[in-house]
Amino acid sequence: MSAVIFDGHEIVASEKTCCDQCCKRTLHTRHGDRVQYYHRVVAAMLVTGKAHLMLEVEMQMPGETEVAAAIRLLDRICLAYPRALDLVLADGLYAPAPFFKSVRSHGLHVLAVLKNEQRDLVKDV
């Protein structure tokens, strides 16, 4: 059995430079508010037996959620590697229905770690 692990990562942040694909946030400090520009990616790692291979990454666009980028990445991976995986693993951020439905639409199994904030999901299960 092979699995793909999805996880988001911030790869760069700056208060001085930006581009048209930067996400931005306001930092509240004792010296006042500052705008910080940053880039995030969702990474997909294939885990099978003893092999751990980085498959691909997908940029998270401004105003977009990590889950939306992950769904785009999942679609691309399933197209490029249709028989490479059986199971998708992710943290609790990916537990909402859109990600699960997308994984299931590709005929794959999905497992997400639920955190304490998501106790209602555990009750529903």
CSV table of N, CA, C and O in Angstrom, one decimal:
chain,number,residue,atom,x,y,z
A,1,MET,N,0.9,-1.2,0.0
A,1,MET,CA,0.0,0.0,0.0
A,1,MET,C,0.9,1.2,0.0
A,1,MET,O,1.9,1.3,0.7
A,2,SER,N,0.5,2.2,-0.7
A,2,SER,CA,1.2,3.5,-0.8
A,2,SER,C,0.3,4.6,-0.4
A,2,SER,O,-0.9,4.6,-0.6
A,3,ALA,N,0.9,5.6,0.3
A,3,ALA,CA,0.1,6.8,0.8
A,3,ALA,C,0.7,8.1,0.3
A,3,ALA,O,1.9,8.1,0.1
A,4,VAL,N,-0.1,9.1,0.2
A,4,VAL,CA,0.4,10.4,0.0
A,4,VAL,C,0.1,11.3,1.2
A,4,VAL,O,-1.1,11.3,1.6
A,5,ILE,N,1.0,12.0,1.7
A,5,ILE,CA,0.8,12.9,2.8
A,5,ILE,C,0.8,14.3,2.3
A,5,ILE,O,1.7,14.7,1.6
A,6,PHE,N,-0.3,15.0,2.7
A,6,PHE,CA,-0.5,16.4,2.3
A,6,PHE,C,-0.2,17.3,3.5
A,6,PHE,O,-0.7,17.0,4.6
A,7,ASP,N,0.6,18.4,3.3
A,7,ASP,CA,0.8,19.3,4.4
A,7,ASP,C,1.2,20.7,3.8
A,7,ASP,O,1.9,20.7,2.8
A,8,GLY,N,0.8,21.7,4.5
A,8,GLY,CA,1.1,23.1,4.0
A,8,GLY,C,2.4,23.6,4.7
A,8,GLY,O,2.7,23.2,5.9
A,9,HIS,N,3.2,24.4,4.0
A,9,HIS,CA,4.4,24.9,4.5
A,9,HIS,C,4.6,26.4,4.0
A,9,HIS,O,4.3,26.7,2.8
A,10,GLU,N,5.0,27.2,4.9
A,10,GLU,CA,5.3,28.6,4.5
A,10,GLU,C,6.8,28.6,4.1
A,10,GLU,O,7.7,28.1,4.8
A,11,ILE,N,7.1,29.1,2.9
A,11,ILE,CA,8.4,28.9,2.4
A,11,ILE,C,9.2,30.2,2.4
A,11,ILE,O,10.5,30.2,2.4
A,12,VAL,N,8.6,31.4,2.5
A,12,VAL,CA,9.3,32.6,2.5
A,12,VAL,C,8.4,33.7,3.1
A,12,VAL,O,7.2,33.7,2.9
A,13,ALA,N,9.0,34.7,3.8
A,13,ALA,CA,8.2,35.8,4.3
A,13,ALA,C,9.1,37.1,4.2
A,13,ALA,O,10.3,37.0,4.4
A,14,SER,N,8.5,38.2,4.0
A,14,SER,CA,9.2,39.5,3.9
A,14,SER,C,8.3,40.6,4.2
A,14,SER,O,7.2,40.6,3.9
A,15,GLU,N,8.9,41.6,4.8
A,15,GLU,CA,8.2,42.9,5.0
A,15,GLU,C,8.6,43.9,4.0
A,15,GLU,O,8.1,45.0,4.0
A,16,LYS,N,9.6,43.6,3.2
A,16,LYS,CA,10.1,44.6,2.2
A,16,LYS,C,9.8,44.3,0.8
A,16,LYS,O,9.7,45.3,0.0
A,17,THR,N,9.7,43.1,0.4
A,17,THR,CA,9.5,42.8,-1.0
A,17,THR,C,8.2,42.0,-1.2
A,17,THR,O,7.8,41.2,-0.3
A,18,CYS,N,7.6,42.1,-2.4
A,18,CYS,CA,6.4,41.3,-2.6
A,18,CYS,C,6.2,41.1,-4.1
A,18,CYS,O,6.9,41.8,-4.9
A,19,CYS,N,5.4,40.2,-4.5
A,19,CYS,CA,5.0,40.0,-5.9
A,19,CYS,C,3.5,39.9,-6.0
A,19,CYS,O,2.8,39.9,-5.0
A,20,ASP,N,3.0,39.7,-7.2
A,20,ASP,CA,1.5,39.7,-7.4
A,20,ASP,C,0.9,38.4,-6.9
A,20,ASP,O,-0.3,38.2,-6.8
A,21,GLN,N,1.7,37.4,-6.6
A,21,GLN,CA,1.2,36.1,-6.0
A,21,GLN,C,1.5,36.0,-4.5
A,21,GLN,O,1.2,34.9,-4.0
A,22,CYS,N,1.9,37.0,-3.9
A,22,CYS,CA,2.2,37.0,-2.4
A,22,CYS,C,0.8,37.0,-1.7
A,22,CYS,O,-0.1,37.7,-2.0
A,23,CYS,N,0.8,36.2,-0.6
A,23,CYS,CA,-0.3,36.4,0.4
A,23,CYS,C,0.2,37.5,1.3
A,23,CYS,O,1.4,37.8,1.4
A,24,LYS,N,-0.7,38.1,2.1
A,24,LYS,CA,-0.2,39.1,3.0
A,24,LYS,C,-1.0,39.0,4.3
A,24,LYS,O,-2.1,38.6,4.3
A,25,ARG,N,-0.4,39.5,5.4
A,25,ARG,CA,-1.0,39.5,6.7
A,25,ARG,C,-0.5,40.7,7.4
A,25,ARG,O,0.6,41.2,7.1
A,26,THR,N,-1.2,41.1,8.4
A,26,THR,CA,-0.8,42.3,9.2
A,26,THR,C,-0.3,41.8,10.5
A,26,THR,O,-1.0,41.0,11.2
A,27,LEU,N,0.9,42.2,10.9
A,27,LEU,CA,1.5,41.8,12.1
A,27,LEU,C,1.3,43.0,13.1
A,27,LEU,O,1.6,44.1,12.8
A,28,HIS,N,0.7,42.7,14.2
A,28,HIS,CA,0.5,43.7,15.3
A,28,HIS,C,1.6,43.6,16.3
A,28,HIS,O,1.8,42.6,17.0
A,29,THR,N,2.4,44.7,16.4
A,29,THR,CA,3.5,44.7,17.3
A,29,THR,C,3.4,45.9,18.2
A,29,THR,O,2.6,46.8,18.0
A,30,ARG,N,4.2,45.9,19.2
A,30,ARG,CA,4.2,47.1,20.1
A,30,ARG,C,4.7,48.4,19.4
A,30,ARG,O,4.5,49.5,19.9
A,31,HIS,N,5.3,48.2,18.2
A,31,HIS,CA,5.8,49.4,17.5
A,31,HIS,C,4.8,49.7,16.4
A,31,HIS,O,5.1,50.6,15.5
A,32,GLY,N,3.7,49.1,16.4
A,32,GLY,CA,2.6,49.4,15.4
A,32,GLY,C,2.4,48.2,14.4
A,32,GLY,O,3.1,47.2,14.5
A,33,ASP,N,1.5,48.4,13.5
A,33,ASP,CA,1.1,47.3,12.6
A,33,ASP,C,2.1,47.4,11.4
A,33,ASP,O,2.5,48.4,10.9
A,34,ARG,N,2.4,46.2,10.9
A,34,ARG,CA,3.3,46.1,9.7
A,34,ARG,C,2.7,45.0,8.8
A,34,ARG,O,2.1,44.0,9.3
A,35,VAL,N,2.8,45.2,7.5
A,35,VAL,CA,2.3,44.2,6.5
A,35,VAL,C,3.5,43.3,6.2
A,35,VAL,O,4.6,43.7,6.0
A,36,GLN,N,3.2,42.0,6.3
A,36,GLN,CA,4.2,41.0,5.9
A,36,GLN,C,3.6,40.2,4.7
A,36,GLN,O,2.5,39.8,4.7
A,37,TYR,N,4.5,40.0,3.7
A,37,TYR,CA,4.2,39.2,2.5
A,37,TYR,C,4.8,37.9,2.6
A,37,TYR,O,5.9,37.7,3.1
A,38,TYR,N,4.1,36.8,2.1
A,38,TYR,CA,4.6,35.5,2.3
A,38,TYR,C,4.1,34.6,1.2
A,38,TYR,O,3.1,34.9,0.5
A,39,HIS,N,4.7,33.4,1.0
A,39,HIS,CA,4.3,32.4,0.1
A,39,HIS,C,4.2,31.1,0.9
A,39,HIS,O,5.0,30.8,1.8
A,40,ARG,N,3.1,30.4,0.6
A,40,ARG,CA,2.8,29.1,1.2
A,40,ARG,C,2.6,28.1,0.1
A,40,ARG,O,2.1,28.4,-1.0
A,41,VAL,N,3.0,26.8,0.3
A,41,VAL,CA,2.8,25.7,-0.6
A,41,VAL,C,2.2,24.6,0.1
A,41,VAL,O,2.3,24.5,1.4
A,42,VAL,N,1.5,23.7,-0.6
A,42,VAL,CA,1.0,22.5,-0.1
A,42,VAL,C,2.0,21.4,-0.8
A,42,VAL,O,2.1,21.4,-2.0
A,43,ALA,N,2.6,20.6,0.1
A,43,ALA,CA,3.5,19.6,-0.4
A,43,ALA,C,2.8,18.2,-0.4
A,43,ALA,O,2.0,17.9,0.6
A,44,ALA,N,3.1,17.4,-1.3
A,44,ALA,CA,2.6,16.0,-1.3
A,44,ALA,C,3.8,15.0,-1.4
A,44,ALA,O,4.6,15.1,-2.3
A,45,MET,N,3.9,14.2,-0.3
A,45,MET,CA,5.0,13.2,-0.2
A,45,MET,C,4.4,11.8,-0.3
A,45,MET,O,3.5,11.4,0.4
A,46,LEU,N,5.0,11.0,-1.2
A,46,LEU,CA,4.6,9.6,-1.4
A,46,LEU,C,5.4,8.8,-0.4
A,46,LEU,O,6.6,8.9,-0.3
A,47,VAL,N,4.7,7.9,0.4
A,47,VAL,CA,5.3,7.1,1.3
A,47,VAL,C,4.9,5.6,1.0
A,47,VAL,O,3.7,5.3,1.0
A,48,THR,N,5.9,4.8,0.7
A,48,THR,CA,5.6,3.4,0.3
A,48,THR,C,6.8,2.6,0.8
A,48,THR,O,7.9,2.8,0.4
A,49,GLY,N,6.5,1.6,1.7
A,49,GLY,CA,7.6,0.8,2.2
A,49,GLY,C,8.6,1.6,2.9
A,49,GLY,O,8.4,2.4,3.7
A,50,LYS,N,9.9,1.6,2.4
A,50,LYS,CA,11.0,2.3,2.9
A,50,LYS,C,11.2,3.6,2.1
A,50,LYS,O,12.1,4.4,2.5
A,51,ALA,N,10.5,3.8,1.1
A,51,ALA,CA,10.7,5.0,0.2
A,51,ALA,C,9.8,6.2,0.7
A,51,ALA,O,8.6,6.0,1.0
A,52,HIS,N,10.4,7.4,0.7
A,52,HIS,CA,9.7,8.6,1.0
A,52,HIS,C,10.1,9.6,-0.1
A,52,HIS,O,11.2,10.0,-0.2
A,53,LEU,N,9.2,9.9,-1.0
A,53,LEU,CA,9.5,10.7,-2.2
A,53,LEU,C,8.6,12.0,-2.2
A,53,LEU,O,7.4,11.9,-2.2
A,54,MET,N,9.2,13.1,-2.4
A,54,MET,CA,8.5,14.3,-2.6
A,54,MET,C,7.9,14.3,-4.0
A,54,MET,O,8.7,14.2,-5.0
A,55,LEU,N,6.6,14.3,-4.1
A,55,LEU,CA,6.0,14.2,-5.5
A,55,LEU,C,5.9,15.6,-6.1
A,55,LEU,O,6.4,15.8,-7.2
A,56,GLU,N,5.2,16.5,-5.5
A,56,GLU,CA,4.9,17.8,-6.0
A,56,GLU,C,4.6,18.8,-5.0
A,56,GLU,O,4.2,18.4,-3.8
A,57,VAL,N,4.5,20.1,-5.3
A,57,VAL,CA,4.0,21.1,-4.5
A,57,VAL,C,3.1,22.0,-5.3
A,57,VAL,O,3.2,22.1,-6.5
A,58,GLU,N,2.2,22.7,-4.6
A,58,GLU,CA,1.2,23.6,-5.2
A,58,GLU,C,1.2,24.9,-4.4
A,58,GLU,O,1.1,24.9,-3.2
A,59,MET,N,1.4,26.0,-5.1
A,59,MET,CA,1.3,27.3,-4.5
A,59,MET,C,-0.1,27.6,-4.0
A,59,MET,O,-1.1,27.4,-4.7
A,60,GLN,N,-0.2,28.2,-2.8
A,60,GLN,CA,-1.4,28.7,-2.3
A,60,GLN,C,-1.5,30.1,-2.7
A,60,GLN,O,-0.6,30.9,-2.5
A,61,MET,N,-2.6,30.5,-3.5
A,61,MET,CA,-2.7,31.8,-4.0
A,61,MET,C,-3.3,32.8,-3.0
A,61,MET,O,-4.0,32.3,-2.0
A,62,PRO,N,-3.1,34.1,-3.2
A,62,PRO,CA,-3.7,35.0,-2.2
A,62,PRO,C,-5.2,34.9,-2.1
A,62,PRO,O,-5.9,34.7,-3.1
A,63,GLY,N,-5.7,34.9,-0.9
A,63,GLY,CA,-7.2,34.7,-0.6
A,63,GLY,C,-7.7,33.3,-0.7
A,63,GLY,O,-8.9,33.1,-0.5
A,64,GLU,N,-6.8,32.4,-0.9
A,64,GLU,CA,-7.2,31.0,-1.1
A,64,GLU,C,-6.8,30.2,0.2
A,64,GLU,O,-5.8,30.5,0.8
A,65,THR,N,-7.6,29.1,0.5
A,65,THR,CA,-7.3,28.3,1.6
A,65,THR,C,-6.2,27.2,1.2
A,65,THR,O,-6.1,26.9,0.0
A,66,GLU,N,-5.6,26.7,2.2
A,66,GLU,CA,-4.6,25.6,2.0
A,66,GLU,C,-5.3,24.4,1.4
A,66,GLU,O,-4.8,23.7,0.5
A,67,VAL,N,-6.6,24.2,1.8
A,67,VAL,CA,-7.3,23.0,1.3
A,67,VAL,C,-7.6,23.2,-0.2
A,67,VAL,O,-7.5,22.2,-0.9
A,68,ALA,N,-7.9,24.4,-0.6
A,68,ALA,CA,-8.2,24.6,-2.1
A,68,ALA,C,-6.9,24.3,-2.9
A,68,ALA,O,-7.0,23.6,-4.0
A,69,ALA,N,-5.8,24.7,-2.4
A,69,ALA,CA,-4.5,24.4,-3.1
A,69,ALA,C,-4.3,22.8,-3.1
A,69,ALA,O,-3.8,22.3,-4.1
A,70,ALA,N,-4.6,22.2,-2.0
A,70,ALA,CA,-4.4,20.7,-1.8
A,70,ALA,C,-5.3,20.0,-2.8
A,70,ALA,O,-4.9,19.0,-3.4
A,71,ILE,N,-6.5,20.4,-3.0
A,71,ILE,CA,-7.4,19.8,-3.9
A,71,ILE,C,-6.9,19.9,-5.3
A,71,ILE,O,-6.9,18.9,-6.1
A,72,ARG,N,-6.4,21.0,-5.7
A,72,ARG,CA,-5.8,21.2,-7.0
A,72,ARG,C,-4.6,20.3,-7.2
A,72,ARG,O,-4.4,19.7,-8.2
A,73,LEU,N,-3.8,20.2,-6.2
A,73,LEU,CA,-2.6,19.3,-6.2
A,73,LEU,C,-3.0,17.8,-6.3
A,73,LEU,O,-2.4,17.1,-7.1
A,74,LEU,N,-4.0,17.4,-5.5
A,74,LEU,CA,-4.5,16.1,-5.6
A,74,LEU,C,-5.0,15.7,-7.0
A,74,LEU,O,-4.6,14.6,-7.5
A,75,ASP,N,-5.7,16.6,-7.6
A,75,ASP,CA,-6.2,16.3,-9.0
A,75,ASP,C,-5.1,16.1,-9.9
A,75,ASP,O,-5.1,15.2,-10.8
A,76,ARG,N,-4.0,17.0,-9.8
A,76,ARG,CA,-2.9,16.9,-10.7
A,76,ARG,C,-2.1,15.6,-10.5
A,76,ARG,O,-1.7,14.9,-11.4
A,77,ILE,N,-1.9,15.2,-9.2
A,77,ILE,CA,-1.2,14.0,-8.9
A,77,ILE,C,-2.0,12.7,-9.4
A,77,ILE,O,-1.4,11.8,-9.9
A,78,CYS,N,-3.3,12.7,-9.2
A,78,CYS,CA,-4.1,11.6,-9.7
A,78,CYS,C,-4.1,11.4,-11.2
A,78,CYS,O,-4.1,10.3,-11.7
A,79,LEU,N,-4.0,12.5,-11.9
A,79,LEU,CA,-3.8,12.5,-13.3
A,79,LEU,C,-2.5,12.0,-13.8
A,79,LEU,O,-2.3,11.2,-14.7
A,80,ALA,N,-1.4,12.5,-13.1
A,80,ALA,CA,0.0,12.1,-13.5
A,80,ALA,C,0.4,10.7,-13.0
A,80,ALA,O,1.1,10.1,-13.7
A,81,TYR,N,-0.1,10.3,-11.8
A,81,TYR,CA,0.2,9.0,-11.2
A,81,TYR,C,-1.0,8.3,-10.9
A,81,TYR,O,-1.3,8.0,-9.7
A,82,PRO,N,-1.8,7.8,-11.8
A,82,PRO,CA,-3.1,7.2,-11.5
A,82,PRO,C,-3.1,6.0,-10.6
A,82,PRO,O,-4.1,5.7,-10.0
A,83,ARG,N,-2.0,5.2,-10.6
A,83,ARG,CA,-2.0,4.0,-9.8
A,83,ARG,C,-0.9,4.1,-8.7
A,83,ARG,O,-0.6,3.0,-8.1
A,84,ALA,N,-0.4,5.2,-8.4
A,84,ALA,CA,0.7,5.3,-7.4
A,84,ALA,C,0.2,5.3,-6.0
A,84,ALA,O,1.0,5.1,-5.1
A,85,LEU,N,-1.0,5.6,-5.7
A,85,LEU,CA,-1.4,5.7,-4.3
A,85,LEU,C,-2.8,5.1,-4.0
A,85,LEU,O,-3.6,4.9,-4.9
A,86,ASP,N,-2.9,4.7,-2.7
A,86,ASP,CA,-4.2,4.1,-2.3
A,86,ASP,C,-4.8,5.0,-1.2
A,86,ASP,O,-6.0,4.9,-1.0
A,87,LEU,N,-4.0,5.7,-0.4
A,87,LEU,CA,-4.4,6.4,0.8
A,87,LEU,C,-3.9,7.8,0.8
A,87,LEU,O,-2.7,8.0,0.5
A,88,VAL,N,-4.7,8.7,1.3
A,88,VAL,CA,-4.3,10.1,1.5
A,88,VAL,C,-4.3,10.4,3.0
A,88,VAL,O,-5.3,10.1,3.6
A,89,LEU,N,-3.2,10.9,3.5
A,89,LEU,CA,-3.1,11.3,4.9
A,89,LEU,C,-2.9,12.8,5.0
A,89,LEU,O,-2.2,13.4,4.2
A,90,ALA,N,-3.6,13.3,6.0
A,90,ALA,CA,-3.5,14.8,6.2
A,90,ALA,C,-3.8,15.1,7.7
A,90,ALA,O,-4.4,14.3,8.4
A,91,ASP,N,-3.5,16.3,8.1
A,91,ASP,CA,-3.9,16.7,9.4
A,91,ASP,C,-5.3,17.2,9.5
A,91,ASP,O,-6.0,17.2,8.5
A,92,GLY,N,-5.7,17.7,10.7
A,92,GLY,CA,-7.1,18.0,10.9
A,92,GLY,C,-7.6,19.2,10.0
A,92,GLY,O,-8.8,19.3,9.8
A,93,LEU,N,-6.7,20.0,9.5
A,93,LEU,CA,-7.1,21.1,8.7
A,93,LEU,C,-7.9,20.6,7.4
A,93,LEU,O,-8.8,21.3,6.9
A,94,TYR,N,-7.6,19.4,7.0
A,94,TYR,CA,-8.1,18.9,5.8
A,94,TYR,C,-9.4,18.1,6.0
A,94,TYR,O,-10.0,17.5,5.1
A,95,ALA,N,-9.9,18.0,7.2
A,95,ALA,CA,-11.1,17.2,7.6
A,95,ALA,C,-12.4,17.7,7.0
A,95,ALA,O,-13.3,16.9,6.8
A,96,PRO,N,-12.6,19.0,6.7
A,96,PRO,CA,-13.9,19.3,6.2
A,96,PRO,C,-14.2,18.6,4.9
A,96,PRO,O,-13.4,18.1,4.1
A,97,ALA,N,-15.5,18.6,4.6
A,97,ALA,CA,-16.1,17.8,3.5
A,97,ALA,C,-15.4,18.0,2.1
A,97,ALA,O,-15.2,17.0,1.4
A,98,PRO,N,-15.1,19.2,1.7
A,98,PRO,CA,-14.6,19.3,0.3
A,98,PRO,C,-13.4,18.5,0.0
A,98,PRO,O,-13.3,17.9,-1.1
A,99,PHE,N,-12.4,18.4,0.9
A,99,PHE,CA,-11.2,17.6,0.7
A,99,PHE,C,-11.6,16.2,0.7
A,99,PHE,O,-11.1,15.4,-0.2
A,100,PHE,N,-12.3,15.7,1.7
A,100,PHE,CA,-12.7,14.3,1.7
A,100,PHE,C,-13.5,13.9,0.4
A,100,PHE,O,-13.2,12.8,-0.1
A,101,LYS,N,-14.4,14.7,0.0
A,101,LYS,CA,-15.1,14.4,-1.2
A,101,LYS,C,-14.2,14.3,-2.4
A,101,LYS,O,-14.4,13.4,-3.3
A,102,SER,N,-13.3,15.2,-2.5
A,102,SER,CA,-12.3,15.2,-3.6
A,102,SER,C,-11.5,13.9,-3.6
A,102,SER,O,-11.3,13.3,-4.7
A,103,VAL,N,-11.0,13.5,-2.5
A,103,VAL,CA,-10.2,12.3,-2.4
A,103,VAL,C,-11.1,11.1,-2.8
A,103,VAL,O,-10.6,10.2,-3.6
A,104,ARG,N,-12.3,11.0,-2.2
A,104,ARG,CA,-13.1,9.9,-2.5
A,104,ARG,C,-13.5,9.8,-4.0
A,104,ARG,O,-13.7,8.8,-4.6
A,105,SER,N,-13.7,11.0,-4.6
A,105,SER,CA,-14.0,11.0,-6.1
A,105,SER,C,-12.9,10.4,-6.9
A,105,SER,O,-13.2,10.0,-8.1
A,106,HIS,N,-11.7,10.3,-6.4
A,106,HIS,CA,-10.6,9.6,-7.1
A,106,HIS,C,-10.5,8.2,-6.8
A,106,HIS,O,-9.6,7.5,-7.2
A,107,GLY,N,-11.5,7.7,-6.0
A,107,GLY,CA,-11.5,6.3,-5.6
A,107,GLY,C,-10.4,5.9,-4.5
A,107,GLY,O,-10.0,4.8,-4.4
A,108,LEU,N,-10.0,6.9,-3.8
A,108,LEU,CA,-8.9,6.7,-2.8
A,108,LEU,C,-9.5,6.8,-1.4
A,108,LEU,O,-10.6,7.3,-1.1
A,109,HIS,N,-8.8,6.2,-0.4
A,109,HIS,CA,-9.1,6.3,1.0
A,109,HIS,C,-8.5,7.5,1.6
A,109,HIS,O,-7.4,8.0,1.1
A,110,VAL,N,-9.1,8.0,2.7
A,110,VAL,CA,-8.5,9.2,3.3
A,110,VAL,C,-8.5,9.1,4.8
A,110,VAL,O,-9.4,8.5,5.4
A,111,LEU,N,-7.5,9.6,5.4
A,111,LEU,CA,-7.3,9.6,6.9
A,111,LEU,C,-6.8,10.9,7.3
A,111,LEU,O,-5.8,11.4,6.8
A,112,ALA,N,-7.5,11.5,8.3
A,112,ALA,CA,-7.1,12.8,8.8
A,112,ALA,C,-7.1,12.7,10.3
A,112,ALA,O,-7.9,12.1,10.9
A,113,VAL,N,-6.1,13.4,10.9
A,113,VAL,CA,-5.9,13.5,12.3
A,113,VAL,C,-6.8,14.6,12.8
A,113,VAL,O,-6.7,15.7,12.3
A,114,LEU,N,-7.7,14.3,13.7
A,114,LEU,CA,-8.7,15.3,14.3
A,114,LEU,C,-8.1,15.9,15.5
A,114,LEU,O,-7.5,15.2,16.4
A,115,LYS,N,-8.2,17.2,15.6
A,115,LYS,CA,-7.7,17.9,16.8
A,115,LYS,C,-8.8,18.2,17.7
A,115,LYS,O,-10.0,18.0,17.4
A,116,ASN,N,-8.5,18.6,18.9
A,116,ASN,CA,-9.5,18.8,20.0
A,116,ASN,C,-10.6,19.8,19.5
A,116,ASN,O,-11.7,19.7,19.9
A,117,GLU,N,-10.3,20.8,18.7
A,117,GLU,CA,-11.2,21.8,18.2
A,117,GLU,C,-12.3,21.1,17.4
A,117,GLU,O,-13.4,21.7,17.1
A,118,GLN,N,-12.1,19.9,16.9
A,118,GLN,CA,-13.0,19.3,16.0
A,118,GLN,C,-13.8,18.1,16.7
A,118,GLN,O,-14.1,17.1,16.0
A,119,ARG,N,-14.1,18.3,17.9
A,119,ARG,CA,-14.8,17.2,18.7
A,119,ARG,C,-16.1,16.9,18.1
A,119,ARG,O,-16.6,15.7,18.1
A,120,ASP,N,-16.8,17.8,17.5
A,120,ASP,CA,-18.1,17.5,16.8
A,120,ASP,C,-18.0,16.5,15.7
A,120,ASP,O,-18.9,15.7,15.5
A,121,LEU,N,-16.9,16.6,15.0
A,121,LEU,CA,-16.7,15.6,13.9
A,121,LEU,C,-16.5,14.2,14.5
A,121,LEU,O,-17.1,13.2,13.9
A,122,VAL,N,-15.9,14.1,15.6
A,122,VAL,CA,-15.7,12.8,16.3
A,122,VAL,C,-17.1,12.2,16.7
A,122,VAL,O,-17.4,11.1,16.5
A,123,LYS,N,-17.9,13.1,17.2
A,123,LYS,CA,-19.3,12.7,17.7
A,123,LYS,C,-20.1,12.3,16.5
A,123,LYS,O,-20.9,11.3,16.5
A,124,ASP,N,-20.0,13.0,15.3
A,124,ASP,CA,-20.7,12.6,14.1
A,124,ASP,C,-20.3,11.3,13.6
A,124,ASP,O,-21.1,10.5,13.1
A,125,VAL,N,-19.0,10.9,13.7
A,125,VAL,CA,-18.5,9.6,13.2
A,125,VAL,C,-19.2,8.6,14.1
A,125,VAL,O,-19.6,7.5,13.6
